[in-house]
mmCIF file of C-alpha atoms in Angstrom:
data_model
loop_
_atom_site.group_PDB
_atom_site.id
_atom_site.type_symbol
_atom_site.label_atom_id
_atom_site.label_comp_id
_atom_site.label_asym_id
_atom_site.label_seq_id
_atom_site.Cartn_x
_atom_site.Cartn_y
_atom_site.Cartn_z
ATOM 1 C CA UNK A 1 -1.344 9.609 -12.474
ATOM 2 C CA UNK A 2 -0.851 7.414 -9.239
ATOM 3 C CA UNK A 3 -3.802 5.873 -7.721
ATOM 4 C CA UNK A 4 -3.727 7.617 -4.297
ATOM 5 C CA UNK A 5 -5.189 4.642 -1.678
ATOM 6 C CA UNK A 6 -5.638 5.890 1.624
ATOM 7 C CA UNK A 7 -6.800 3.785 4.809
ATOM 8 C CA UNK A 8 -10.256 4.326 6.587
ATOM 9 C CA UNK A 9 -13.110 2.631 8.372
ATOM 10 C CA UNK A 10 -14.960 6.046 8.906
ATOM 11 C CA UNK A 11 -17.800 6.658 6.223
ATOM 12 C CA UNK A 12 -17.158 10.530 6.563
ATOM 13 C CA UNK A 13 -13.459 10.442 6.195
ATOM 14 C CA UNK A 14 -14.241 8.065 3.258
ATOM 15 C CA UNK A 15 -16.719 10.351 1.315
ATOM 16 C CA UNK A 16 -14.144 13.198 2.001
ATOM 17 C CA UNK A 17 -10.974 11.325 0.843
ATOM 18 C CA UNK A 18 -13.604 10.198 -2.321
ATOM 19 C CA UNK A 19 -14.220 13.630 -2.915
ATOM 20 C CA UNK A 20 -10.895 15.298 -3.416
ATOM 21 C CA UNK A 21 -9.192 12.847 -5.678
ATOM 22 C CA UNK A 22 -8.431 9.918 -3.340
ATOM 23 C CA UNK A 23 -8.551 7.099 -5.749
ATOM 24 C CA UNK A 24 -8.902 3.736 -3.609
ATOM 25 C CA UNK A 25 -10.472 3.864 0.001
ATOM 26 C CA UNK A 26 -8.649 1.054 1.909
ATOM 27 C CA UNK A 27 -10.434 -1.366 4.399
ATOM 28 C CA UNK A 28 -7.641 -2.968 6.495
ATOM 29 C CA UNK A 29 -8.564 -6.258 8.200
ATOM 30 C CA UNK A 30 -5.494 -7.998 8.986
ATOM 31 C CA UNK A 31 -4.705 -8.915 12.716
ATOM 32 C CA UNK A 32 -3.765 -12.319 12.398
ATOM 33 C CA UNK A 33 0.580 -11.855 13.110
ATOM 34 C CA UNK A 34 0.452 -8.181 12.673
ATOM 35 C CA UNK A 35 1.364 -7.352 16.433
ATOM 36 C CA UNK A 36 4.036 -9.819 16.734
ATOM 37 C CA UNK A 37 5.969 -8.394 14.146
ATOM 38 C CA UNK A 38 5.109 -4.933 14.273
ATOM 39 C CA UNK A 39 4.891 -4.555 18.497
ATOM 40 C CA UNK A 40 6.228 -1.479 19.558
ATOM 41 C CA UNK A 41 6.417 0.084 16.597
ATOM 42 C CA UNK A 42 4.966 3.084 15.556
ATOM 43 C CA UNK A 43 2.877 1.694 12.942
ATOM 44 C CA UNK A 44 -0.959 1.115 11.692
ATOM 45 C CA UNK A 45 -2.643 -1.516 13.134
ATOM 46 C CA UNK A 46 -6.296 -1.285 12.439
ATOM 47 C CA UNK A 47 -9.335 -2.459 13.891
ATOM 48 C CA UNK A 48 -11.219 -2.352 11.051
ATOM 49 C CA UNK A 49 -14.203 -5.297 10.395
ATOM 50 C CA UNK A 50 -16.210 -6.649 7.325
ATOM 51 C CA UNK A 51 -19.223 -4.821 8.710
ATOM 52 C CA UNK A 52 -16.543 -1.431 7.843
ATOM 53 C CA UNK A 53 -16.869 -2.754 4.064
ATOM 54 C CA UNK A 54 -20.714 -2.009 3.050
ATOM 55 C CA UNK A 55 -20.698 1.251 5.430
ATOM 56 C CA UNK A 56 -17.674 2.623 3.287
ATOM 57 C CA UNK A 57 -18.855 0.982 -0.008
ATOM 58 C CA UNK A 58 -21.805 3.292 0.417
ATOM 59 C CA UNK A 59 -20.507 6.572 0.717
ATOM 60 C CA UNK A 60 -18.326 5.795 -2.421
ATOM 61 C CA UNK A 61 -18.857 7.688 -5.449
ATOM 62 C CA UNK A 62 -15.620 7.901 -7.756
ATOM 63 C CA UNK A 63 -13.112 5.838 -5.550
ATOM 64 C CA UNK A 64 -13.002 1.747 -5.598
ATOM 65 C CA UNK A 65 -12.861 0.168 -2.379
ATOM 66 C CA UNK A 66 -9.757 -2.282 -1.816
ATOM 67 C CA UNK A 67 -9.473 -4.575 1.172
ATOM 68 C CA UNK A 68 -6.511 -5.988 3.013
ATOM 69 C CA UNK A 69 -7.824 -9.139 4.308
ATOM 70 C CA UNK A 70 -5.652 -11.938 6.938
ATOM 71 C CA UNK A 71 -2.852 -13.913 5.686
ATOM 72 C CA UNK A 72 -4.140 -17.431 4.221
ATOM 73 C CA UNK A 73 -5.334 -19.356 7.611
ATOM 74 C CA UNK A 74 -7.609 -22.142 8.734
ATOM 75 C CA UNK A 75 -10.422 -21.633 11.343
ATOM 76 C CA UNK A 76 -9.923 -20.965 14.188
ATOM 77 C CA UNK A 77 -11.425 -19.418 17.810
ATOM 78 C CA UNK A 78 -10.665 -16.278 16.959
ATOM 79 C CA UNK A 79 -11.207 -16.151 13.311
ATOM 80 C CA UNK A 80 -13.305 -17.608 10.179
ATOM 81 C CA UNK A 81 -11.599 -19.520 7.694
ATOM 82 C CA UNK A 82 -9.855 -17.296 4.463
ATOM 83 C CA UNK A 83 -12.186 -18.593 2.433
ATOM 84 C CA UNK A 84 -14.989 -17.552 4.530
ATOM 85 C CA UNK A 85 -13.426 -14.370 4.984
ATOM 86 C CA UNK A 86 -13.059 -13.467 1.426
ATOM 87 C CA UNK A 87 -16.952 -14.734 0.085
ATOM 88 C CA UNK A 88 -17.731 -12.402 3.103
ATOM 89 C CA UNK A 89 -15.583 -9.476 1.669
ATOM 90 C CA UNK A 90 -16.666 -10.002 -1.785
ATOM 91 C CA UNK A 91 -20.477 -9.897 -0.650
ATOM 92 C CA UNK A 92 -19.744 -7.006 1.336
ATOM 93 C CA UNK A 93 -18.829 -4.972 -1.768
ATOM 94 C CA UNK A 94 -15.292 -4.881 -1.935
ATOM 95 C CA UNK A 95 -13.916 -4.407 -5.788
ATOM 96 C CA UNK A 96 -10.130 -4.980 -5.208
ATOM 97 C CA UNK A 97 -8.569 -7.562 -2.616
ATOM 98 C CA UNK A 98 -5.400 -7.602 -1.231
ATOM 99 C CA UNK A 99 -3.126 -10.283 0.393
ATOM 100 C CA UNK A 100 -0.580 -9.384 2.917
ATOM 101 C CA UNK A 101 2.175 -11.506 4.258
ATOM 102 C CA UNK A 102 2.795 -14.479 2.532
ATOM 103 C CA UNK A 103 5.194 -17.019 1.916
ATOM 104 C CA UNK A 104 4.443 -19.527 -0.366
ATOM 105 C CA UNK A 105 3.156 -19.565 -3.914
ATOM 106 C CA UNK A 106 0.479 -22.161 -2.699
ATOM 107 C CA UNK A 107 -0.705 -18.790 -0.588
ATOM 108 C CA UNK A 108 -0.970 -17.192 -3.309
ATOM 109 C CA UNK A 109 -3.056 -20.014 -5.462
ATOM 110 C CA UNK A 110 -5.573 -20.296 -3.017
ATOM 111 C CA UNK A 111 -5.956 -16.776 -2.730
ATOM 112 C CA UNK A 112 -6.754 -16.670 -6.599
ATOM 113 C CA UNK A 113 -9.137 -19.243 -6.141
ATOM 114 C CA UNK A 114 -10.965 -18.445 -3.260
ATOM 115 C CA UNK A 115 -11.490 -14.926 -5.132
ATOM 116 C CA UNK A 116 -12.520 -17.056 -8.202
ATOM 117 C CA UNK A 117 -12.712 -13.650 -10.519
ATOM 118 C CA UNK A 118 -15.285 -11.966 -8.263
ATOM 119 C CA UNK A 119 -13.362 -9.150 -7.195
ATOM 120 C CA UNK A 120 -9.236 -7.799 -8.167
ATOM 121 C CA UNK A 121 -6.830 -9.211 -7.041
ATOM 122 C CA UNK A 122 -3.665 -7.405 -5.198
ATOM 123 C CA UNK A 123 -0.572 -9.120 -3.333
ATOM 124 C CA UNK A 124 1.134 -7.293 -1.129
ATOM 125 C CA UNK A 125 4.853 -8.623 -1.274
ATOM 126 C CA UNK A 126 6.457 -8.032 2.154
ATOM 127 C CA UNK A 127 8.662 -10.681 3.083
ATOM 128 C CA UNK A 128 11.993 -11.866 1.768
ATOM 129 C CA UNK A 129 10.607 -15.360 1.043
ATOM 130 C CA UNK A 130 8.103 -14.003 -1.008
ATOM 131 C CA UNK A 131 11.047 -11.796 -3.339
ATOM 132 C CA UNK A 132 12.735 -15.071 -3.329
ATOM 133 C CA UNK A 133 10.212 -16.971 -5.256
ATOM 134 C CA UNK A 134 9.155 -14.085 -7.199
ATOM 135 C CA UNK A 135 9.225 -15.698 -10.276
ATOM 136 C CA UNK A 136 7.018 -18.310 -9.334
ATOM 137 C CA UNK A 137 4.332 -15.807 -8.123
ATOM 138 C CA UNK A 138 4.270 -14.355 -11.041
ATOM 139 C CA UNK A 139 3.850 -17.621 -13.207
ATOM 140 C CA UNK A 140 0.094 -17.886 -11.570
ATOM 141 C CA UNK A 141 -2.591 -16.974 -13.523
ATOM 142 C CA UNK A 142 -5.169 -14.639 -11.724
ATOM 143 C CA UNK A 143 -3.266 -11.620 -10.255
ATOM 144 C CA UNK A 144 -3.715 -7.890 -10.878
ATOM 145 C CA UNK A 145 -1.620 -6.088 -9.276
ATOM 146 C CA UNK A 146 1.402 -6.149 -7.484
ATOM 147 C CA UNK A 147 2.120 -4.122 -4.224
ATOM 148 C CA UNK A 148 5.471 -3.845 -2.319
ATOM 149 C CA UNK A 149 5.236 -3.453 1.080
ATOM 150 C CA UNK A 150 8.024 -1.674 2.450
ATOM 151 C CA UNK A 151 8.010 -1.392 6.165
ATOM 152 C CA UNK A 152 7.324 -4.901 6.852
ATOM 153 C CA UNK A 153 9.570 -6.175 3.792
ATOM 154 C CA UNK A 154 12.503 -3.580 5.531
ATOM 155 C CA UNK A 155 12.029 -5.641 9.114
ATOM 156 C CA UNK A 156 12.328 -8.712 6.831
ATOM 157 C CA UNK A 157 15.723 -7.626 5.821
ATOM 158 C CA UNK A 158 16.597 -6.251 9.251
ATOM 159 C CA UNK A 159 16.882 -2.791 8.097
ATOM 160 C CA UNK A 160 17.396 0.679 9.808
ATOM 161 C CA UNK A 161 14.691 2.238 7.369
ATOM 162 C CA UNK A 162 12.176 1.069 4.900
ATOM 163 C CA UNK A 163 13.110 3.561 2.125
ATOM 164 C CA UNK A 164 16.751 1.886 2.103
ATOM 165 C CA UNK A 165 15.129 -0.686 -0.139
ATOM 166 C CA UNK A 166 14.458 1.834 -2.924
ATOM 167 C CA UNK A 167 18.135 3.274 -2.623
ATOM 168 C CA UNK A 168 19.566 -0.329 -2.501
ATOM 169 C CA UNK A 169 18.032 -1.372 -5.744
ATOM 170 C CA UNK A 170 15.463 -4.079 -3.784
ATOM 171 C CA UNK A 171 12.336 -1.912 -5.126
ATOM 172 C CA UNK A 172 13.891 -1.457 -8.396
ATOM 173 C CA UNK A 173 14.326 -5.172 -9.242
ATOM 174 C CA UNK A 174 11.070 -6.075 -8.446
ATOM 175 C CA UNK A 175 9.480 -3.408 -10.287
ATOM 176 C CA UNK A 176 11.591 -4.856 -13.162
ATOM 177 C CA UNK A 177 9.881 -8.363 -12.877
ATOM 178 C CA UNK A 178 6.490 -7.275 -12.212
ATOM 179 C CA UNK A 179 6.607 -4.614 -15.542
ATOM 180 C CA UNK A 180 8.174 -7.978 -17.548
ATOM 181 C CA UNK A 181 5.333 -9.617 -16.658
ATOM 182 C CA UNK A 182 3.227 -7.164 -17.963
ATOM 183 C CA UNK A 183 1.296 -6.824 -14.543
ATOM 184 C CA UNK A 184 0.675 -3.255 -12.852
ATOM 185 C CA UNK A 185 2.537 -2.840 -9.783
ATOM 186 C CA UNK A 186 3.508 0.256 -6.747
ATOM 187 C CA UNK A 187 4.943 0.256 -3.870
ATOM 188 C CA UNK A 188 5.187 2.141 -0.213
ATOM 189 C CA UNK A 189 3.693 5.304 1.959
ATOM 190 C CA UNK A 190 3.830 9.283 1.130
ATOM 191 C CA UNK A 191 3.207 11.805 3.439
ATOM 192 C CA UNK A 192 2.222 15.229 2.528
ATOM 193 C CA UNK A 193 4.626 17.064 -0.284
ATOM 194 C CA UNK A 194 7.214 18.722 1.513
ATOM 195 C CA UNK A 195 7.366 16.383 4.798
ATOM 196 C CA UNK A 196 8.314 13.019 6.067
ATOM 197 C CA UNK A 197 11.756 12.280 6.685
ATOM 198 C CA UNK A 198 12.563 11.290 2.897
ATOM 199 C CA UNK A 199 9.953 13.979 1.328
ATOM 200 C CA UNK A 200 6.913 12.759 -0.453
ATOM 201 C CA UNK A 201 8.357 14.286 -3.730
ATOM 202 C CA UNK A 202 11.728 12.665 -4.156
ATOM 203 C CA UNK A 203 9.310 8.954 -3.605
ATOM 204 C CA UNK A 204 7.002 10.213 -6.015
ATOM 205 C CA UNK A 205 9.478 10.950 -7.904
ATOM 206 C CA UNK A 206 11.123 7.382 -7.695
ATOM 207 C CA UNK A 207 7.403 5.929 -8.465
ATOM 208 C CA UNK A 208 7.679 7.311 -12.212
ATOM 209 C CA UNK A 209 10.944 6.412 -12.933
ATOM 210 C CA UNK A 210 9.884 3.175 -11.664
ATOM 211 C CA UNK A 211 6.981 2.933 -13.694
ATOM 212 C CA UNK A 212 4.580 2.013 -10.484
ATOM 213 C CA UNK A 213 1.357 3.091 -10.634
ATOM 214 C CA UNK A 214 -0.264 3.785 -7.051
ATOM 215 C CA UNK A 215 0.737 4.289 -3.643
ATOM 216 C CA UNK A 216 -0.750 4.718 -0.044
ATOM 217 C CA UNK A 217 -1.481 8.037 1.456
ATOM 218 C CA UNK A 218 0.104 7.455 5.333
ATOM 219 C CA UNK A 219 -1.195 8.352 7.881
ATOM 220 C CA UNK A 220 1.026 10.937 9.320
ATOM 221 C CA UNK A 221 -0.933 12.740 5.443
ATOM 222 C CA UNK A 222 -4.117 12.955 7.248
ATOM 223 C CA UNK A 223 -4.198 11.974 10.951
ATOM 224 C CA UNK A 224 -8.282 11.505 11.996
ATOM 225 C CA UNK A 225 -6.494 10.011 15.484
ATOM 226 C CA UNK A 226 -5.507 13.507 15.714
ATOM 227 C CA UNK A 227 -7.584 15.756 13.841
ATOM 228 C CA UNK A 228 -11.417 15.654 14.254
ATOM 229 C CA UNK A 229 -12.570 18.249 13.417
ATOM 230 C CA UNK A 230 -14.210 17.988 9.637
ATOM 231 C CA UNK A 231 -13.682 21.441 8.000
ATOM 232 C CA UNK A 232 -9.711 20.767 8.466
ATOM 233 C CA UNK A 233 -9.233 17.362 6.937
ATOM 234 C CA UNK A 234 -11.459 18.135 4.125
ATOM 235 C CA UNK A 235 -8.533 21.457 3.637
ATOM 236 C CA UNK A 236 -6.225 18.533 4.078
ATOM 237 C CA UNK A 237 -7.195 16.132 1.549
ATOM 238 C CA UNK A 238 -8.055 19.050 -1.121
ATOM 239 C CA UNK A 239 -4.837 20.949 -0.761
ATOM 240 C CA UNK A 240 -2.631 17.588 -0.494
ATOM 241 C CA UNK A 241 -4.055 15.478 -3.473
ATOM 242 C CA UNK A 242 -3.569 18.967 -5.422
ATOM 243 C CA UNK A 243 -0.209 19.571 -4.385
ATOM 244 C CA UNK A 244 0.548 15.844 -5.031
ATOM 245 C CA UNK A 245 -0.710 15.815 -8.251
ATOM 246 C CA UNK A 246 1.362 19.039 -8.778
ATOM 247 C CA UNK A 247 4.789 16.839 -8.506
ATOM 248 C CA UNK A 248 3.359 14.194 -10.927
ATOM 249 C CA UNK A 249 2.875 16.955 -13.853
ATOM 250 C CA UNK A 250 6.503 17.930 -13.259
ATOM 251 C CA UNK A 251 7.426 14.270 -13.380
ATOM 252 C CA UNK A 252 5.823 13.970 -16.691
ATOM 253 C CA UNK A 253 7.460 17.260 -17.896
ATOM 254 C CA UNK A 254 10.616 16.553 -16.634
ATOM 255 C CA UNK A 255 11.532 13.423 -16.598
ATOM 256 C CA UNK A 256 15.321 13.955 -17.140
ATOM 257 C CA UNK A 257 15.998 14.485 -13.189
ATOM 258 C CA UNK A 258 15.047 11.224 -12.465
ATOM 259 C CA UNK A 259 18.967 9.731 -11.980
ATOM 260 C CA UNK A 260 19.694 13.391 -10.269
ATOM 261 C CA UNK A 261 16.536 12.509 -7.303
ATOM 262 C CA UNK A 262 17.704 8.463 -6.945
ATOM 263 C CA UNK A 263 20.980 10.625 -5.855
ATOM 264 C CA UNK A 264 19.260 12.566 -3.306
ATOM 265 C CA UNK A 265 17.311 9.464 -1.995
ATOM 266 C CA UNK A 266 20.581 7.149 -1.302
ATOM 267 C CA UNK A 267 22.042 10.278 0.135
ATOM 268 C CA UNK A 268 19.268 10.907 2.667
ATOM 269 C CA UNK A 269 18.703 7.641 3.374
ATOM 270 C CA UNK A 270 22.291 6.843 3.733
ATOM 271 C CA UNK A 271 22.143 9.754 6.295
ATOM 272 C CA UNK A 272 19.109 8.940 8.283
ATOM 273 C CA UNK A 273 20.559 5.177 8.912
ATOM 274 C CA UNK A 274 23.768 6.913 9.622
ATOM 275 C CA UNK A 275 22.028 8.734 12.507
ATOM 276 C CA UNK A 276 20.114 5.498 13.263
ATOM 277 C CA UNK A 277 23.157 3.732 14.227
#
């Protein structure tokens, strides 16, 4: 089954997601370049602190708690050093941290060290430089996981919309490298089965023929911007992990369809870029 990861700072909306099957709560703490790449978009861009991590960490009882932290960086005004910032993640109780936005394999080795075994480590490939010196990544001992980041790796590439890199083959290739190197890997967003403008089940379908092996809840799944009130996002996450989970036991009972649903995806993606312009 995926490992469902779904972004929070709220302790209740935590304990609720950890309840009903959510696998990974997420702590998001990057700012540093996220607005100048991602202004005016309609996109996640969370406030979220290392005083979020032991208040989440807390209310925890099944899920593990991963945390985006800032791209590799150097003091400054505004911000503590990576290295501070990790020890400070790490003490804070995170099990699984993730790297966003780099470009350079010497990113990535400091990353490994600073972490120095304490914790999992995830990179979050979502720039072209980055699939350009894949290889090299992947020769440096110390990572976990692998996750592909598809909206910001799709502005990378200048394209119309993010799931054109799984009908383009982009996703697919990558996938291929990361399973070769025997390291665990996913990719992307779903929304609730049945919505989003490529449906949730034809990308969870991809995911298994892929071979990935988690993915992020969005949030247009369960949005607390929108919905406060308690009684309805705990219906939320209950019914949508089950119904999700649903489409993975066909997946694993059908698995001949797979070629048929990459169909439908180019198709609708071909369409909504089409309509895009």
């Amino acid at each position: 089954m995926l490992k469902l990861m779904y972004i929070t700072n709220q302790p209740e909306i935590a304990k609720i997601a950890d309840e009903n099957g959510v696998d990974r709560v997420f702590v998001d703490l990057e700012k540093i370049g996220k607005q100048e790449r991602q202004g005016g978009m309609d996109t996640v861009q969370s406030q979220h602190s290392i005083e979020d991590i032991a208040k989440i960490k807390r209310v925890l009882q099944n899920a593990e708690l991963l945390v985006r932290v800032n791209p590799i960086h150097e003091v400054t005004e505004e911000y503590c050093s990576s290295k501070e910032e990790i020890d400070a993640v790490i003490e804070a109780g995170a099990d699984i941290l993730m790297l966003p936005y780099f470009k350079r394999v010497e990113d990535v080795k400091s990353f490994i060290e600073y972490v120095d075994g304490r914790a999992k480590t995830m990179l979050l490939i979502e720039t072209p430089e980055a699939v350009e010196i894949i290889d090299e990544i992947l020769n440096v001992h110390g990572i976990d996981e692998m996750f592909i980041g598809l909206n910001d790796l799709s502005l990378g590439y200048k394209k119309k919309f993010m799931f054109e890199l799984l009908a383009d083959g982009t996703v697919e290739a990558l996938c291929f490298k990361f399973k070769q190197a025997n390291i665990v890997y996913g990719f992307g967003g779903i929304a609730a089965i049945g919505t989003g403008m490529l449906p949730a089940e034809h990308i969870i379908r991809e995911h298994y023929r892929l071979g990935s092996t988690c993915v992020i809840l969005s949030r247009s799944f369960c949005d607390t911007s929108k919905e406060k009130r308690e009684e309805v996002i705990q219906s939320v996450f209950s019914e949508g992990v089950h119904k999700i989970r649903e489409v993975e036991n066909e997946c694993q009972n059908y698995a001949s369809y797979f070629n048929e649903n990459l169909e439908i995806i180019k198709e609708k993606v071909a369409l909504i870029c089409e309509q895009r312009g």
